[in-house]
Amino acid sequence: MQLLLIHSDYIEYNVKKSTPVAEKIEESLKSGRLEEVLAAFIAVESVDEPNPDETVKRVVEEIEKVTVQVKAERIMLYPYAHLSSDLSSPKVAVSVLKDIEKALSSKYEVMRAPFGWYKAFKISCKGHPLSELSRSIRPSEAKVVSTAGAPEGETEDVVSEALKAESTARSYWHILTPDGELHSVDDFDYSEHENLKKFVDYEITKNRAVEKAPPHVELMRRLEIADYEPGSDSGNMRYYPKGRLIKSLLETYILEETSKIGAMEVETPIMYDMNHPTLKKYLDRFPARQYSIESDKRHLFLRFAACFGQFLMNHDMTISYRNLPLKMVELTRYSFRKEQRGELVGLRRLRSFTMPDMHTLCADMDHAILQFSEQYEMCINVLDKIGINIDDFEVAIRFTRDFYEANRDFIANLSRRVDKPVLVEMWDKRFFYFVLKFEFNFVDALAKASALSTVQIDVENAERYDINYIDNDGEAKRPVVLHSSPSGAIERCIYGLLEKAAMKAEKGFVPMLPVWLSPTQVRFIPIAERHIEYAKKVSEQLTCRVDIDDREDTVNKKIREAGREWVPYVVVIGDREIENGTVNVTIRSESQPNAPKKLEMTPEELNSRIMSEIEGLPYRKLALAEFLSMRPKFI
RNA sequence: GCCGCCGUGGCUUAGCCCGGUAUAGCGGCUGAUUCGUAAUCAGCAGGUCGAGGGUUCGAAUCCCUCCGGCGGCUCCA
């Protein structure tokens, strides 16, 4: 059975002439019209003959599923022999069609175009991504496969052309070394580049051996950063105060950095009209699945990046060559991608996430390449400040062969800058909207890789969105557009930091977050109740996030808990401190398991030490009560 | 989405194979203790055993469906 489903404003047909296999019909069936209809073009095939009932059952299920999905009200069954070169006998075909009609008509308004007639027909396809679907239904396998060549299991989703293209794209993989040489992926000596090996395995050979849960999942909960939210859809997390604090600091930091290079912060809607002509085409070029929502009249989808909003804005702007490069940035809280269930993991892969999305309009390719280099540099620095260093990620650079031929030196420099070999993927032709992109891929405790920062040179969307600038000769010209996410998803940065800490712990180091991101920077532990007041007084001399463990527990227990919370500086306060005015500080970053590094210093010294560590980075106050006795438990 | 494993008070968990409404620790509350660097002691409260259906006199336990989590496939910020 071959099935072509088209969600249409209307379909109408008129019988013209009978063929030798025509079924006898009443006059009233010689023409028909349905509106707001799912048109099902059907070819019954010879393979359906042995078990027509099974075919009927499954095709009915399939049509129903799509009908519900697109919210169609009516169904037109339309025999269409041209879908197959291996048709069943007309007799079987007619009986199958009648059975389908019977099964569906209990629930929907169904019309069946007569079999075996030449018919004229008019159809008005709605044109949203779900509006055109094809299915092959094969007996015995009990599986539905798409005829469009998409992998199995994707047929029920909105599958963009870009997703399909990706499965047919031909990639050539190489390792690019800082000297500019391309090496074979198979023969390259990875002995000094263990992580690159893991990354290459992950990207290409796809062999994975681990069966553990990723460490960050337990950590994000234990540290009360984030958690699953069963009341929402999978992949939509809740963030506790500490998690919100960390996210907020990261968001602020990235916006500050993009502002430094002249990006203008904007805000655009999170939902868009699926039938908007420009967006529809763009949907087809972006490899992601969307959440779709039904509004009163419109069929909307939730954005998966800030591209649309900014491009639509660019379209309406008057831009002079003097304004270039023109940068706009938005922190998308949220971007939505309806990833497949099995792809979701903790904070690594989500269905809603926060991502800085910056776009740069450049006069031409030369300028774009210049900007690309600058932003490559910025991404390295941003991740470094966040706490993810060059050693923690692997670089992937992807480009078309043409681009490579024209820019060999430039590309070699990308490897030189990080001073290590990088993975290269080269396409013999352009499948996507970009000709060049890089990603920084974090390789986690289980040898899984995920992209963080990325910059892409887009040669397609200026045209698609009709974005132009006026050059000095007075002519309107198309800019080249850069897409950039300096840090990648904020949640994924947190995932990276937690995984990195877990890997350190595994190697026998004491795990912690960067001081500027630690929810508590200094914990005061008064020995007895009478020391609380003094602790409070000293804490006021510090200009960072200090809290006081005033609970009625033993000092030992409070120390242990401060350690479990990864507090960078722990200060025990008792009679001695009151006497000599100093504080006894345990410094986590210099401690080893079972060997705390303790230092006696004045409150001023402690404060200036911390100030120098967080200098130039965003700061926010405590996200929770200063006194631990006042804090609720979230987990 | 497909395949596999898993789902017991807020958290970690015993019991499940061989059906008889549940075990312990942490956390919470109350009391005692006011303590100098990785869990002070005692008492109390807290569970429709992920949800729904089925088998049975009886289901946490056996069967089915669904939901959620993890792993694999696939995919990405």
mmCIF file with all atom_site columns, N, CA and C in Angstrom, chain A residues 269-292:
data_model
loop_
_atom_site.group_PDB
_atom_site.id
_atom_site.type_symbol
_atom_site.label_atom_id
_atom_site.label_alt_id
_atom_site.label_comp_id
_atom_site.label_asym_id
_atom_site.label_entity_id
_atom_site.label_seq_id
_atom_site.pdbx_PDB_ins_code
_atom_site.Cartn_x
_atom_site.Cartn_y
_atom_site.Cartn_z
_atom_site.occupancy
_atom_site.B_iso_or_equiv
_atom_site.pdbx_formal_charge
_atom_site.auth_seq_id
_atom_site.auth_comp_id
_atom_site.auth_asym_id
_atom_site.auth_atom_id
_atom_site.pdbx_PDB_model_num
ATOM 1  N N  . PRO A 1 269 ? 9.403  37.166 19.650 1.00 0.00 ? 269 PRO A N  1
ATOM 2  C CA . PRO A 1 269 ? 8.398  36.206 20.139 1.00 0.00 ? 269 PRO A CA 1
ATOM 3  C C  . PRO A 1 269 ? 8.923  34.773 20.198 1.00 0.00 ? 269 PRO A C  1
ATOM 4  N N  . ILE A 1 270 ? 8.309  33.978 21.055 1.00 0.00 ? 270 ILE A N  1
ATOM 5  C CA . ILE A 1 270 ? 8.729  32.586 21.105 1.00 0.00 ? 270 ILE A CA 1
ATOM 6  C C  . ILE A 1 270 ? 7.878  31.700 20.208 1.00 0.00 ? 270 ILE A C  1
ATOM 7  N N  . MET A 1 271 ? 6.769  32.256 19.670 1.00 0.00 ? 271 MET A N  1
ATOM 8  C CA . MET A 1 271 ? 5.973  31.401 18.773 1.00 0.00 ? 271 MET A CA 1
ATOM 9  C C  . MET A 1 271 ? 5.678  32.113 17.462 1.00 0.00 ? 271 MET A C  1
ATOM 10 N N  . TYR A 1 272 ? 5.566  31.332 16.414 1.00 0.00 ? 272 TYR A N  1
ATOM 11 C CA . TYR A 1 272 ? 5.437  31.887 15.072 1.00 0.00 ? 272 TYR A CA 1
ATOM 12 C C  . TYR A 1 272 ? 4.409  31.103 14.271 1.00 0.00 ? 272 TYR A C  1
ATOM 13 N N  . ASP A 1 273 ? 3.922  31.772 13.247 1.00 0.00 ? 273 ASP A N  1
ATOM 14 C CA . ASP A 1 273 ? 2.910  31.192 12.374 1.00 0.00 ? 273 ASP A CA 1
ATOM 15 C C  . ASP A 1 273 ? 3.543  30.161 11.448 1.00 0.00 ? 273 ASP A C  1
ATOM 16 N N  . MET A 1 274 ? 3.045  28.953 11.521 1.00 0.00 ? 274 MET A N  1
ATOM 17 C CA . MET A 1 274 ? 3.611  27.887 10.711 1.00 0.00 ? 274 MET A CA 1
ATOM 18 C C  . MET A 1 274 ? 3.383  28.138 9.222  1.00 0.00 ? 274 MET A C  1
ATOM 19 N N  . ASN A 1 275 ? 2.379  28.958 8.910  1.00 0.00 ? 275 ASN A N  1
ATOM 20 C CA . ASN A 1 275 ? 2.069  29.181 7.505  1.00 0.00 ? 275 ASN A CA 1
ATOM 21 C C  . ASN A 1 275 ? 2.712  30.439 6.934  1.00 0.00 ? 275 ASN A C  1
ATOM 22 N N  . HIS A 1 276 ? 3.481  31.115 7.747  1.00 0.00 ? 276 HIS A N  1
ATOM 23 C CA . HIS A 1 276 ? 4.213  32.267 7.236  1.00 0.00 ? 276 HIS A CA 1
ATOM 24 C C  . HIS A 1 276 ? 5.166  31.765 6.150  1.00 0.00 ? 276 HIS A C  1
ATOM 25 N N  . PRO A 1 277 ? 5.075  32.361 4.928  1.00 0.00 ? 277 PRO A N  1
ATOM 26 C CA . PRO A 1 277 ? 5.788  31.773 3.796  1.00 0.00 ? 277 PRO A CA 1
ATOM 27 C C  . PRO A 1 277 ? 7.308  31.664 3.993  1.00 0.00 ? 277 PRO A C  1
ATOM 28 N N  . THR A 1 278 ? 7.900  32.696 4.563  1.00 0.00 ? 278 THR A N  1
ATOM 29 C CA . THR A 1 278 ? 9.351  32.664 4.747  1.00 0.00 ? 278 THR A CA 1
ATOM 30 C C  . THR A 1 278 ? 9.749  31.636 5.795  1.00 0.00 ? 278 THR A C  1
ATOM 31 N N  . LEU A 1 279 ? 9.005  31.637 6.880  1.00 0.00 ? 279 LEU A N  1
ATOM 32 C CA . LEU A 1 279 ? 9.338  30.724 7.966  1.00 0.00 ? 279 LEU A CA 1
ATOM 33 C C  . LEU A 1 279 ? 9.183  29.281 7.523  1.00 0.00 ? 279 LEU A C  1
ATOM 34 N N  . LYS A 1 280 ? 8.166  29.044 6.745  1.00 0.00 ? 280 LYS A N  1
ATOM 35 C CA . LYS A 1 280 ? 7.895  27.684 6.284  1.00 0.00 ? 280 LYS A CA 1
ATOM 36 C C  . LYS A 1 280 ? 9.102  27.130 5.549  1.00 0.00 ? 280 LYS A C  1
ATOM 37 N N  . LYS A 1 281 ? 9.676  27.963 4.710  1.00 0.00 ? 281 LYS A N  1
ATOM 38 C CA . LYS A 1 281 ? 10.856 27.512 3.964  1.00 0.00 ? 281 LYS A CA 1
ATOM 39 C C  . LYS A 1 281 ? 12.030 27.302 4.896  1.00 0.00 ? 281 LYS A C  1
ATOM 40 N N  . TYR A 1 282 ? 12.140 28.182 5.884  1.00 0.00 ? 282 TYR A N  1
ATOM 41 C CA . TYR A 1 282 ? 13.261 28.064 6.800  1.00 0.00 ? 282 TYR A CA 1
ATOM 42 C C  . TYR A 1 282 ? 13.144 26.799 7.645  1.00 0.00 ? 282 TYR A C  1
ATOM 43 N N  . LEU A 1 283 ? 11.924 26.492 8.053  1.00 0.00 ? 283 LEU A N  1
ATOM 44 C CA . LEU A 1 283 ? 11.686 25.271 8.823  1.00 0.00 ? 283 LEU A CA 1
ATOM 45 C C  . LEU A 1 283 ? 12.273 24.077 8.097  1.00 0.00 ? 283 LEU A C  1
ATOM 46 N N  . ASP A 1 284 ? 12.102 24.129 6.784  1.00 0.00 ? 284 ASP A N  1
ATOM 47 C CA . ASP A 1 284 ? 12.566 23.028 5.963  1.00 0.00 ? 284 ASP A CA 1
ATOM 48 C C  . ASP A 1 284 ? 14.074 22.943 5.879  1.00 0.00 ? 284 ASP A C  1
ATOM 49 N N  . ARG A 1 285 ? 14.745 24.010 6.261  1.00 0.00 ? 285 ARG A N  1
ATOM 50 C CA . ARG A 1 285 ? 16.195 24.017 6.126  1.00 0.00 ? 285 ARG A CA 1
ATOM 51 C C  . ARG A 1 285 ? 16.886 23.858 7.463  1.00 0.00 ? 285 ARG A C  1
ATOM 52 N N  . PHE A 1 286 ? 16.153 23.729 8.504  1.00 0.00 ? 286 PHE A N  1
ATOM 53 C CA . PHE A 1 286 ? 16.788 23.633 9.813  1.00 0.00 ? 286 PHE A CA 1
ATOM 54 C C  . PHE A 1 286 ? 16.520 22.257 10.405 1.00 0.00 ? 286 PHE A C  1
ATOM 55 N N  . PRO A 1 287 ? 17.576 21.587 10.772 1.00 0.00 ? 287 PRO A N  1
ATOM 56 C CA . PRO A 1 287 ? 17.385 20.209 11.228 1.00 0.00 ? 287 PRO A CA 1
ATOM 57 C C  . PRO A 1 287 ? 16.865 20.117 12.648 1.00 0.00 ? 287 PRO A C  1
ATOM 58 N N  . ALA A 1 288 ? 15.616 20.425 12.856 1.00 0.00 ? 288 ALA A N  1
ATOM 59 C CA . ALA A 1 288 ? 15.050 20.278 14.200 1.00 0.00 ? 288 ALA A CA 1
ATOM 60 C C  . ALA A 1 288 ? 13.567 20.002 14.105 1.00 0.00 ? 288 ALA A C  1
ATOM 61 N N  . ARG A 1 289 ? 13.056 19.402 15.138 1.00 0.00 ? 289 ARG A N  1
ATOM 62 C CA . ARG A 1 289 ? 11.619 19.161 15.225 1.00 0.00 ? 289 ARG A CA 1
ATOM 63 C C  . ARG A 1 289 ? 11.001 20.221 16.115 1.00 0.00 ? 289 ARG A C  1
ATOM 64 N N  . GLN A 1 290 ? 9.781  20.607 15.792 1.00 0.00 ? 290 GLN A N  1
ATOM 65 C CA . GLN A 1 290 ? 9.173  21.701 16.540 1.00 0.00 ? 290 GLN A CA 1
ATOM 66 C C  . GLN A 1 290 ? 8.026  21.214 17.414 1.00 0.00 ? 290 GLN A C  1
ATOM 67 N N  . TYR A 1 291 ? 7.807  21.986 18.472 1.00 0.00 ? 291 TYR A N  1
ATOM 68 C CA . TYR A 1 291 ? 6.546  21.890 19.182 1.00 0.00 ? 291 TYR A CA 1
ATOM 69 C C  . TYR A 1 291 ? 5.539  22.654 18.339 1.00 0.00 ? 291 TYR A C  1
ATOM 70 N N  . SER A 1 292 ? 4.371  22.107 18.128 1.00 0.00 ? 292 SER A N  1
ATOM 71 C CA . SER A 1 292 ? 3.391  22.921 17.433 1.00 0.00 ? 292 SER A CA 1
ATOM 72 C C  . SER A 1 292 ? 2.197  23.114 18.344 1.00 0.00 ? 292 SER A C  1
#
